Coordinates of C-alpha atoms in Angstrom, one line a residue:
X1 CA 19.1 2.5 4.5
X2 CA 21.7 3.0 1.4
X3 CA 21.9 -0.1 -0.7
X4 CA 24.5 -2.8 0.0
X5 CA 26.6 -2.9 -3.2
X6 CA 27.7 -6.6 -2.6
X7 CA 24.2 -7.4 -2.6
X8 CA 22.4 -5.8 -5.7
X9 CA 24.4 -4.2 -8.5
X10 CA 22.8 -1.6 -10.9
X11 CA 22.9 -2.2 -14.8
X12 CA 21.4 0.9 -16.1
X13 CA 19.6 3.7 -15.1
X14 CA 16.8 5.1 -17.5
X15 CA 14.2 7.9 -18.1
X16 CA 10.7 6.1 -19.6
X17 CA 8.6 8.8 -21.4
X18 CA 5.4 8.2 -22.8
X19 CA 5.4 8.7 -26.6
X20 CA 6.4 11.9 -28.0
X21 CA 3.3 13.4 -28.4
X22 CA 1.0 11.6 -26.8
X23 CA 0.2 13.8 -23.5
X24 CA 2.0 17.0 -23.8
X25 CA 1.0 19.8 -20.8
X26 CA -1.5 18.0 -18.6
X27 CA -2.3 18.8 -14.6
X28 CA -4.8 17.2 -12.0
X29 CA -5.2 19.0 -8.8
X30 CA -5.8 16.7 -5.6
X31 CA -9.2 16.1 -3.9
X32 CA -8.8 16.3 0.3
X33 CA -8.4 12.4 -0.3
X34 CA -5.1 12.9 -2.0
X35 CA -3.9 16.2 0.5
X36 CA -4.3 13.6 3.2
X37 CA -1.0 12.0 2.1
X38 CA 1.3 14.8 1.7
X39 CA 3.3 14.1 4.3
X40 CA 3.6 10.6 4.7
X41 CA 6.6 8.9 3.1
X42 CA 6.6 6.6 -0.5
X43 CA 4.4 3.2 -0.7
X44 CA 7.0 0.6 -1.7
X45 CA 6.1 -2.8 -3.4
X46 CA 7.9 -6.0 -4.5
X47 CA 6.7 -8.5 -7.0
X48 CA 8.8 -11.5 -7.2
X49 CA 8.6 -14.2 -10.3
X50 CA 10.5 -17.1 -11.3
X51 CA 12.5 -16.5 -14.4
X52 CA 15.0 -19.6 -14.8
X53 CA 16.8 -17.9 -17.7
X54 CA 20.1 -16.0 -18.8
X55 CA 20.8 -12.8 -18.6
X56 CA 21.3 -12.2 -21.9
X57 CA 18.3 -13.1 -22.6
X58 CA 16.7 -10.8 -19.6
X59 CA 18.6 -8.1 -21.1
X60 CA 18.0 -8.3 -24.6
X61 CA 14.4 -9.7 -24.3
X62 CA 12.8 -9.0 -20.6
X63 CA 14.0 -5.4 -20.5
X64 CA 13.6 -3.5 -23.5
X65 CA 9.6 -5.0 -23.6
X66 CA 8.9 -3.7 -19.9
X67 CA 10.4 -0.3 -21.1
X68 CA 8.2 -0.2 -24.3
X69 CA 5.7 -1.3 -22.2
X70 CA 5.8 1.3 -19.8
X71 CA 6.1 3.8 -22.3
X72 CA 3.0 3.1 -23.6
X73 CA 1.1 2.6 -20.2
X74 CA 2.0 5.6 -19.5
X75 CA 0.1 7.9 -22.1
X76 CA -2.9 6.7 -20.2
X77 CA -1.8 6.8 -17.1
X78 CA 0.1 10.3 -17.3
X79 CA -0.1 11.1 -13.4
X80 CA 2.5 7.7 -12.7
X81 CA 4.9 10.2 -15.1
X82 CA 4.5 13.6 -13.6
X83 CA 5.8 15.6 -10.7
X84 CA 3.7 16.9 -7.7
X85 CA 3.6 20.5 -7.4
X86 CA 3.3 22.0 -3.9
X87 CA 2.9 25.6 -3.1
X88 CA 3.4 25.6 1.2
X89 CA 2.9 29.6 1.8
X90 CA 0.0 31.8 2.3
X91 CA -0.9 34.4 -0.3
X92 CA -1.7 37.6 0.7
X93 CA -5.7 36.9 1.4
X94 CA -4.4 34.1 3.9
X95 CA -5.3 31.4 0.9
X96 CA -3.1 28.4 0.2
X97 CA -3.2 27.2 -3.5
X98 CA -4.2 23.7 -3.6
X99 CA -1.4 21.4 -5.0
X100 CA -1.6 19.9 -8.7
X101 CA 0.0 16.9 -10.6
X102 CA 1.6 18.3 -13.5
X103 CA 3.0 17.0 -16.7
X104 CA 5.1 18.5 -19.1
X105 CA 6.8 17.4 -22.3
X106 CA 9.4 14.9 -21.2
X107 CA 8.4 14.4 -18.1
X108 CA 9.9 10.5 -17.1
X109 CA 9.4 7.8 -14.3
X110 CA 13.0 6.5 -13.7
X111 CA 13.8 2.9 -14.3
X112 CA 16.5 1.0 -12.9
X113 CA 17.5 -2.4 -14.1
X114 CA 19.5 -4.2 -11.7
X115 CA 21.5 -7.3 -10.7
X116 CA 21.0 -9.3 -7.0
X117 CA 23.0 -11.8 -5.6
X118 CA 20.8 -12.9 -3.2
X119 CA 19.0 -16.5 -3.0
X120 CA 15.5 -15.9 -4.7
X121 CA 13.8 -18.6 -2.8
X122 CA 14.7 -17.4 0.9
X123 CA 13.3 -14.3 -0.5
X124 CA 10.0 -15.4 -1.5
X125 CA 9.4 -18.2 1.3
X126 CA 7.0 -16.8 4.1
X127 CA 9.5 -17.3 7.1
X128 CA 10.9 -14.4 9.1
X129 CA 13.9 -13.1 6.5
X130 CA 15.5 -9.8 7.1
X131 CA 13.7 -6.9 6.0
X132 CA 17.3 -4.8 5.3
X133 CA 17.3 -7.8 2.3
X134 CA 14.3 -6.1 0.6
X135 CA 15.5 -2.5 0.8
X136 CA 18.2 -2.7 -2.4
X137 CA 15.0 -4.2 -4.3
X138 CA 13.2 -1.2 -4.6
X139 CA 13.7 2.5 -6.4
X140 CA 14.3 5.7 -4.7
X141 CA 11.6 8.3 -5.7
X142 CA 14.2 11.1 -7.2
X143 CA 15.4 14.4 -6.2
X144 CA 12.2 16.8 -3.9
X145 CA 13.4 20.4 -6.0
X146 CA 12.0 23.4 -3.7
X147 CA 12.0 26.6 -5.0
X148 CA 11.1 30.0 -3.7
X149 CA 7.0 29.4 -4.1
X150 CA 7.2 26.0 -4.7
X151 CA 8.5 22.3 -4.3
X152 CA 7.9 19.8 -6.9
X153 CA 8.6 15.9 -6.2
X154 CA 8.4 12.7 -8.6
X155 CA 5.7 10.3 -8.2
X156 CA 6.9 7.2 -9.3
X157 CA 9.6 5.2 -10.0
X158 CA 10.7 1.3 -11.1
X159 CA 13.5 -0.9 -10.4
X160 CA 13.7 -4.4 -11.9
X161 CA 16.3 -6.6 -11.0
X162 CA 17.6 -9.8 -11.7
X163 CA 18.2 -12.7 -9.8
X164 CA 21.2 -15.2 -11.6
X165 CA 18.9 -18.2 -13.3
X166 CA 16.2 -17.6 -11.1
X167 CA 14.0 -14.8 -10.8
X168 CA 13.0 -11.4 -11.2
X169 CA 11.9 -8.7 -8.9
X170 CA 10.2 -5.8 -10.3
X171 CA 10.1 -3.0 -7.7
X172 CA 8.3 0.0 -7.5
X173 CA 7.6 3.1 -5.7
X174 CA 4.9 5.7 -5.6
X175 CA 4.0 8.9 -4.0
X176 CA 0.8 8.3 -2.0
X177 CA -0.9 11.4 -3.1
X178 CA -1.1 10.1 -6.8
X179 CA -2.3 6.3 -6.2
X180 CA -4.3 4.3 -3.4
X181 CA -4.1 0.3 -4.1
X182 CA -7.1 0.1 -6.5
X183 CA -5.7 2.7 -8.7
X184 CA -2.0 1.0 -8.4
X185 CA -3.4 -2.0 -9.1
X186 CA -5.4 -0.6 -12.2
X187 CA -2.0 1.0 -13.5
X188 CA -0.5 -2.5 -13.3
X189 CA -3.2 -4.3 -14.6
X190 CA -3.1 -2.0 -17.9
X191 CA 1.0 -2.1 -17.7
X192 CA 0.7 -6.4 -17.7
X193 CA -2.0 -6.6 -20.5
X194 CA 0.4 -4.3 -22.7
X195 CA 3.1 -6.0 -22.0
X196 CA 2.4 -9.4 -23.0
X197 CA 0.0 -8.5 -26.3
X198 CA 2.9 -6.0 -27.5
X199 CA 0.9 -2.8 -28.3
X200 CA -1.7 -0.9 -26.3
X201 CA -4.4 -2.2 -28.8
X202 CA -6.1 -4.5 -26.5
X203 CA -6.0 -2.3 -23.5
X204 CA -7.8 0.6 -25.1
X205 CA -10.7 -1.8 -26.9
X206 CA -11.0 -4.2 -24.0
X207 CA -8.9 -3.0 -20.8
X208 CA -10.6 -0.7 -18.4
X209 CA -8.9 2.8 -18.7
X210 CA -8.6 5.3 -15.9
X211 CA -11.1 8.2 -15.0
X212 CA -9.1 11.3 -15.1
X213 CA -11.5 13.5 -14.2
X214 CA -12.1 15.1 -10.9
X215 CA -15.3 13.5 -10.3
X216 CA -15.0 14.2 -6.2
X217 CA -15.5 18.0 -5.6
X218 CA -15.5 19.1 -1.9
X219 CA -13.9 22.4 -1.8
X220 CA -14.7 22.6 1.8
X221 CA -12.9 19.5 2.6
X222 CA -9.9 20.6 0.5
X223 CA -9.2 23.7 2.4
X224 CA -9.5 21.9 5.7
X225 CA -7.2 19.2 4.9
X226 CA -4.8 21.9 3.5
X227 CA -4.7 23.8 6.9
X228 CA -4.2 20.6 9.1
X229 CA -2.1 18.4 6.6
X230 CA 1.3 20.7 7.7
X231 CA 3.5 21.4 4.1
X232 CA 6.3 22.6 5.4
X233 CA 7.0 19.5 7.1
X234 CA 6.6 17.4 3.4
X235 CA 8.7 14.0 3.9
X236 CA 9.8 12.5 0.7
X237 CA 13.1 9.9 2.0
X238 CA 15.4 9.3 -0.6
X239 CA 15.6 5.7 0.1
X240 CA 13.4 3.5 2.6
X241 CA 15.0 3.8 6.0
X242 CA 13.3 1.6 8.4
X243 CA 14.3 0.2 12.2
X244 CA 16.9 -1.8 11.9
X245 CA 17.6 -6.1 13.1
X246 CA 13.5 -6.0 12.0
X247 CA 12.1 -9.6 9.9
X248 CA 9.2 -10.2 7.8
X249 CA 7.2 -12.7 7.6
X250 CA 4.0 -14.1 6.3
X251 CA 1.3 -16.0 7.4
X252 CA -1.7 -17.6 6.0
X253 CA -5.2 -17.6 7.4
X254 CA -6.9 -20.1 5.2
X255 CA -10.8 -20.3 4.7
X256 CA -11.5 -22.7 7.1
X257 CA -9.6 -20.8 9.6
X258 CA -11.3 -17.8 8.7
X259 CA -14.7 -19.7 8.8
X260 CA -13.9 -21.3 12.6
X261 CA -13.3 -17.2 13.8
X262 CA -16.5 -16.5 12.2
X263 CA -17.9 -18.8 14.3
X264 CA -16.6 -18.2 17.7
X265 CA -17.3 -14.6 17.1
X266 CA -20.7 -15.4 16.6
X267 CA -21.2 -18.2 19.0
X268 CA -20.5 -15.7 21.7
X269 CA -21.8 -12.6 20.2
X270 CA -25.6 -14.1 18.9
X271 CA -27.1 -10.3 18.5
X272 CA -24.4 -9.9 15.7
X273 CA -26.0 -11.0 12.4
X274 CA -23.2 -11.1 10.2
X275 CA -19.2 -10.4 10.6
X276 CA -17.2 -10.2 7.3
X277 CA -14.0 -12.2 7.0
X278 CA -11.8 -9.3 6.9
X279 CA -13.0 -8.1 10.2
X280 CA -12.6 -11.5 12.0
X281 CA -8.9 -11.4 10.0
X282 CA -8.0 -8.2 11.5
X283 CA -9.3 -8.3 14.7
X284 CA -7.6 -11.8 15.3
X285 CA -4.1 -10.3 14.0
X286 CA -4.9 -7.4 16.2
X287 CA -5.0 -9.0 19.1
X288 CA -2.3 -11.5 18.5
X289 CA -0.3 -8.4 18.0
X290 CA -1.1 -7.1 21.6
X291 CA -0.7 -10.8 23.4
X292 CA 3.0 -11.1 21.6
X293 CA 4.1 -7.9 23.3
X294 CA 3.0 -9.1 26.7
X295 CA 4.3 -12.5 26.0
X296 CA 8.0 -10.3 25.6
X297 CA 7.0 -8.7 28.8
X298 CA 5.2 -5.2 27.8
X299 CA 3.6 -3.6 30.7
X300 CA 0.7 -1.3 30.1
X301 CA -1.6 0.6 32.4
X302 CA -5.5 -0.1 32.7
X303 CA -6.3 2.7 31.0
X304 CA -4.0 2.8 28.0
X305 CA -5.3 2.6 24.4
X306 CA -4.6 0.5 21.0
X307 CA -5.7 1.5 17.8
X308 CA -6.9 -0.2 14.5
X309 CA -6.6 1.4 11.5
X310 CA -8.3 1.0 8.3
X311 CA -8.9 3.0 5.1
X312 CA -11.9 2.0 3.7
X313 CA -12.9 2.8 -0.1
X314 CA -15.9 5.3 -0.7
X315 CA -15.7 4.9 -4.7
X316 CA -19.0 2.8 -4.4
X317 CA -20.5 4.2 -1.3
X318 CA -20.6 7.9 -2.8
X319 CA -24.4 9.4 -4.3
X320 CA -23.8 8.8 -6.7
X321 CA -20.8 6.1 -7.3
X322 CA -18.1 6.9 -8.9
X323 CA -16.0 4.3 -11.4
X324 CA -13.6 1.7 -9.6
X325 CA -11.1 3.0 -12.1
X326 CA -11.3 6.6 -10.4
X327 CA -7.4 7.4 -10.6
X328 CA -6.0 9.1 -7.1
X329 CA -6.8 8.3 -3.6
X330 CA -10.5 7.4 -2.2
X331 CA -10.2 6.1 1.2
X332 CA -11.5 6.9 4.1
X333 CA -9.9 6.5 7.8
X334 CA -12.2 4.2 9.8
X335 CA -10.4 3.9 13.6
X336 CA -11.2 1.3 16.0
X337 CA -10.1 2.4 19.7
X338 CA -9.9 -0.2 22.6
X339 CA -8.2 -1.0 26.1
X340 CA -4.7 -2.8 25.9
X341 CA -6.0 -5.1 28.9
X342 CA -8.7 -5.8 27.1
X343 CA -7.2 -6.6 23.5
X344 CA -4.4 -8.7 25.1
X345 CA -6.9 -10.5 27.3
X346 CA -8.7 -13.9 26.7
X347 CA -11.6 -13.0 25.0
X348 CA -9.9 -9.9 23.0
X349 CA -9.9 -11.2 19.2
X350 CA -13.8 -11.6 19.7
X351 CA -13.9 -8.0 21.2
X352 CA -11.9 -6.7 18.8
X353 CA -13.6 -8.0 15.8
X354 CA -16.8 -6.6 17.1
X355 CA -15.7 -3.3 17.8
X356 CA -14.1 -3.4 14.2
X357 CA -17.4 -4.6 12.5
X358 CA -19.3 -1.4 14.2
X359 CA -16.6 1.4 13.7
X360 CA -16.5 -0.2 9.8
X361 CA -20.9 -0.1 9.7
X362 CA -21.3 2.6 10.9
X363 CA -19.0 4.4 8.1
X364 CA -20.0 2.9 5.6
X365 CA -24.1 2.9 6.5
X366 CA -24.8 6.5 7.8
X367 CA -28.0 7.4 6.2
X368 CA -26.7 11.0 6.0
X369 CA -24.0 9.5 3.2
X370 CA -20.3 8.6 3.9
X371 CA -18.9 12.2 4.1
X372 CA -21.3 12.7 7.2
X373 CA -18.2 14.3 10.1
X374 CA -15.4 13.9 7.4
X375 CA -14.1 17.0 9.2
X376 CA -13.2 14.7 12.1
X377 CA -12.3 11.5 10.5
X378 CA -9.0 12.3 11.6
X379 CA -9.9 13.5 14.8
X380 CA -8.9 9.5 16.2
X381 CA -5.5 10.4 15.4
X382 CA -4.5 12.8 18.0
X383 CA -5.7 9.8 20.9
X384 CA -2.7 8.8 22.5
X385 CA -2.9 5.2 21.6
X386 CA -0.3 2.7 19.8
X387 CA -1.4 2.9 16.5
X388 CA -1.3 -0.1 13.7
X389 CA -2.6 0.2 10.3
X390 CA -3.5 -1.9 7.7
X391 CA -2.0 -1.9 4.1
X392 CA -3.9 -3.6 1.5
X393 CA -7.1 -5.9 1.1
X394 CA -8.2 -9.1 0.1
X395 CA -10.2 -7.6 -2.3
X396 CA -7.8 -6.3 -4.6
X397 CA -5.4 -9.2 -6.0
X398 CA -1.8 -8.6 -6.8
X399 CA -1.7 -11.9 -7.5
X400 CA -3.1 -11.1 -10.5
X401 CA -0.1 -8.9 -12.0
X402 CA 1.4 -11.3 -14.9
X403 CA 4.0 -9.8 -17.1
X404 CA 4.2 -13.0 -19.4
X405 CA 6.0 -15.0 -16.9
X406 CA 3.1 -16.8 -14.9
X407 CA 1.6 -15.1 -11.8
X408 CA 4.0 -13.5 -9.2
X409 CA 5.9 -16.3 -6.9
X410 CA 5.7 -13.7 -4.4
X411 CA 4.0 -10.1 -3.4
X412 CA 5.5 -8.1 -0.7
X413 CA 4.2 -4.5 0.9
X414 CA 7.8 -3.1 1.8
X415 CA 6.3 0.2 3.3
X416 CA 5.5 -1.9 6.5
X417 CA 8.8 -1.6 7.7
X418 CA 9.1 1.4 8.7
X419 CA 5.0 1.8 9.8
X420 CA 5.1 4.2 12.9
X421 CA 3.9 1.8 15.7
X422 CA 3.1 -0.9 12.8
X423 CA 1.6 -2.2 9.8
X424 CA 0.0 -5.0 8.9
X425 CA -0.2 -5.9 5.0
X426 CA -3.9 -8.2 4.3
X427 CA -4.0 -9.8 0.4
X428 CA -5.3 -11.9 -0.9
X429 CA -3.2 -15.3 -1.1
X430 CA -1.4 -16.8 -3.7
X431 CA -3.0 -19.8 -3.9
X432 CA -7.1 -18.6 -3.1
X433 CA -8.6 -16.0 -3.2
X434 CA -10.6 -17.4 -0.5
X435 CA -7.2 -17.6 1.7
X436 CA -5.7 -14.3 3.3
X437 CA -2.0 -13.7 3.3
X438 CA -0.8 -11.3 5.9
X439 CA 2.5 -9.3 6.1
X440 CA 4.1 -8.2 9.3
X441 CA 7.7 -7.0 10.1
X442 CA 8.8 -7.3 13.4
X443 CA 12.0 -7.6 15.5
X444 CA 12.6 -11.3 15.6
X445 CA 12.2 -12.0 19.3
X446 CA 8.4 -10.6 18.6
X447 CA 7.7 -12.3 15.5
X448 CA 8.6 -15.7 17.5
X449 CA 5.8 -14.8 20.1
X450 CA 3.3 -13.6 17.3
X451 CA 3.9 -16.9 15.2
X452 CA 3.4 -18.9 18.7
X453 CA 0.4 -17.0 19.8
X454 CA -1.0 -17.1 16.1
X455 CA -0.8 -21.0 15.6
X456 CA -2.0 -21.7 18.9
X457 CA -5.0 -19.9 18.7
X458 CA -5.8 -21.2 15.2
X459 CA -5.3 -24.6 16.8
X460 CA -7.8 -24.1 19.5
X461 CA -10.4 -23.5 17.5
X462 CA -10.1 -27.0 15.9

């Protein structure tokens, strides 16, 4: 979806390097982690603050910081400011070369500074507001360059834009295969504490820099995802296209909420022990999903299937661990498969949280270690099922991103919107840490029955 010119006008357009110097010719290869997301298109992010100020003074003050900034972010980070270097054919002993993140002298993440017209507040309120709003706010990845052996696409890319006395947005967009959402966060943890002390200084003594190194090693796994991942068919949009007439909206599951789910599940499940507050979260979504369609009048037959996604991080569950601030993707696909009668049914939250909790265990607590059948984590996939995903976790805190001008006033996954059969974004909230704010985008007619099956079941439970 092009952007609306009446609605955001760009300033300048710019090419942040690190300094000269300062990273030269550097390349990574992926891990089968990273070769997973080849083909899926950009992750797109919006971090809304309140910035009641000119701008002049955003030009002259805001901007050239957040490009200095950035410059020197990115000497450490030097993946977010390289291209991804694909080879898709066969050499002649039947071997495909395993594609690298390169740098190169020069080598830029473009930044556009930009100007919106629209009202700030609507934008960061959490009723339904139209997701076609959001697109203009964030940066188109760059120009995908194939050549005869090769094809070579940008990683990541920044747009900040400015709303008149109001706000900010600062937009961003990565390539999958270079960042999961610890290692985004860790990026934009470094990029804030630079930002506001002036020089990298701080960051390097005190901050927690990245782990370059390779440290996961499967070359088994590699080749397999390589021959089931499908280059030729690498998608790379040049701006986010989505469904169109689709809203977003957010809604809060505080702690007590989460605490009376926790006990209903247990009340009627005694043999389960313990069930963690994400699960209860996402199986209660879940199934408020599945009970909105059949409140619009789905149909499904008995035997048709709904699936849960989630990706769940092995950096601490590999012998041995490796860092937190591993840079590149470490997630695994844990799928939760279940009846559509039986989601949308009475007792489906309480079905589907249990069947989350044991899909989720028994990942992450197989004594043969969590790459036991990593072959066939994928497998679930090919199940002819409607499919929703999770984006995010409560674990990791956006929240948390501060550029100088307070904590964001709003954080929004925009990737959601154009989720093949749906995506649900889980953070942590604003206000708690202890609350859960959760992203959906919907065509308005079902976010009216998910808001109304949502509040009514939190309202039962009092």
């Amino acid at each position: 979806m092009a952007s609306n010119p009446i609605v955001t006008t760009i300033l300048e357009h710019s090419r942040i390097s690190s300094p000269p110097g300062t990273i030269g010719e550097r390349s990574l290869p992926l891990t089968f982690f990273d070769i997973t997301w080849l083909a899926f298109p950009p992750v797109h992010h919006v971090f809304f603050y309140r910035f009641p100020h000119s701008k002049s003074h955003f030009l002259e003050t805001v901007v050239p910081n957040l490009k200095h900034s950035l410059s020197l972010t990115l000497q450490h980070f030097f993946p977010f400011a390289s291209n991804l270097f694909v080879y898709p054919n066969v050499d002649d002993f039947g071997v495909i070369r395993k594609p690298e993140i390169r740098h190169v002298e020069g080598d830029y993440v473009a930044l556009t500074i930009a100007e919106c017209c629209l009202n700030f507040n609507d934008l960061t309120g959490n009723h339904p507001r139209e997701c076609e709003n959001f697109h203009p706010l964030v940066p188109p990845l760059g120009d995908l360059i194939k050549m005869s052996d090769y094809v070579t696409i940008p990683l990541f890319s920044v747009q900040v834009t400015y709303f008149k006395d109001s706000g900010i947005s600062i937009g961003m967009t990565n390539h999958h295969t270079v960042a999961d959402a610890s290692t985004r966060l860790c990026f934009l943890k470094a990029w804030t504490s630079i930002a506001k002390s002036g020089g990298d200084q701080s960051f390097v003594m005190n901050g927690s820099p990245p782990v370059l190194d390779r440290l996961i090693d499967i070359p088994k796994l590699d080749e397999y995802r390589l021959r089931h991942t499908g280059l030729e068919t690498l998608y790379k949009p040049r701006s986010l296209v989505g469904p169109a007439k689709k809203v977003r909206a957010t809604f809060i599951l505080s702690r007590t909420n989460i605490n009376q789910l926790k006990k209903r599940v247990l009340t009627q499940i005694p043999t389960l022990e313990y069930i963690s507050s994400f699960t209860v979260t996402c199986g209660y979504i879940w199934s408020c999903i599945a009970k909105s369609l059949v409140k619009m009048g789905e149909k499904k037959g008995e035997d048709e299937l709904e699936q849960f996604i989630i990706s769940v991080d092995c950096r601490s569950r590999m012998n041995p661990p490796i860092p937190s601030t591993y840079l590149g993707n470490c997630g695994a696909p844990c799928i939760t498969t279940i009846k559509n009668v039986v989601l949308s049914s009475e007792n489906g939250f309480v079905i589907a949280a249990k069947l989350i909790s044991e899909a989720i265990n028994k990942m992450v607590k197989n004594k043969e270690g969590i790459f036991k059948d990593a072959e066939r984590w994928h497998d679930g996939f090919k199940i002819p099922a409607r499919k929703i995903s999770v984006a995010g976790t409560p674990k990791l805190n956006f929240y948390d991103i501060d550029f100088g001008w307070a904590k964001p006033q709003k954080y929004e996954a925009i990737s959601i919107d154009y989720s093949v059969g749906g995506s649900v974004a889980i953070n942590a909230s604003k206000e708690s840490t202890q609350d859960f704010e959760i992203g959906l985008s919907f065509p308005n007619m079902q976010m009216k029955a998910f808001a109304d099956i949502f509040n009514h079941g939190l309202e039962s439970e009092i």
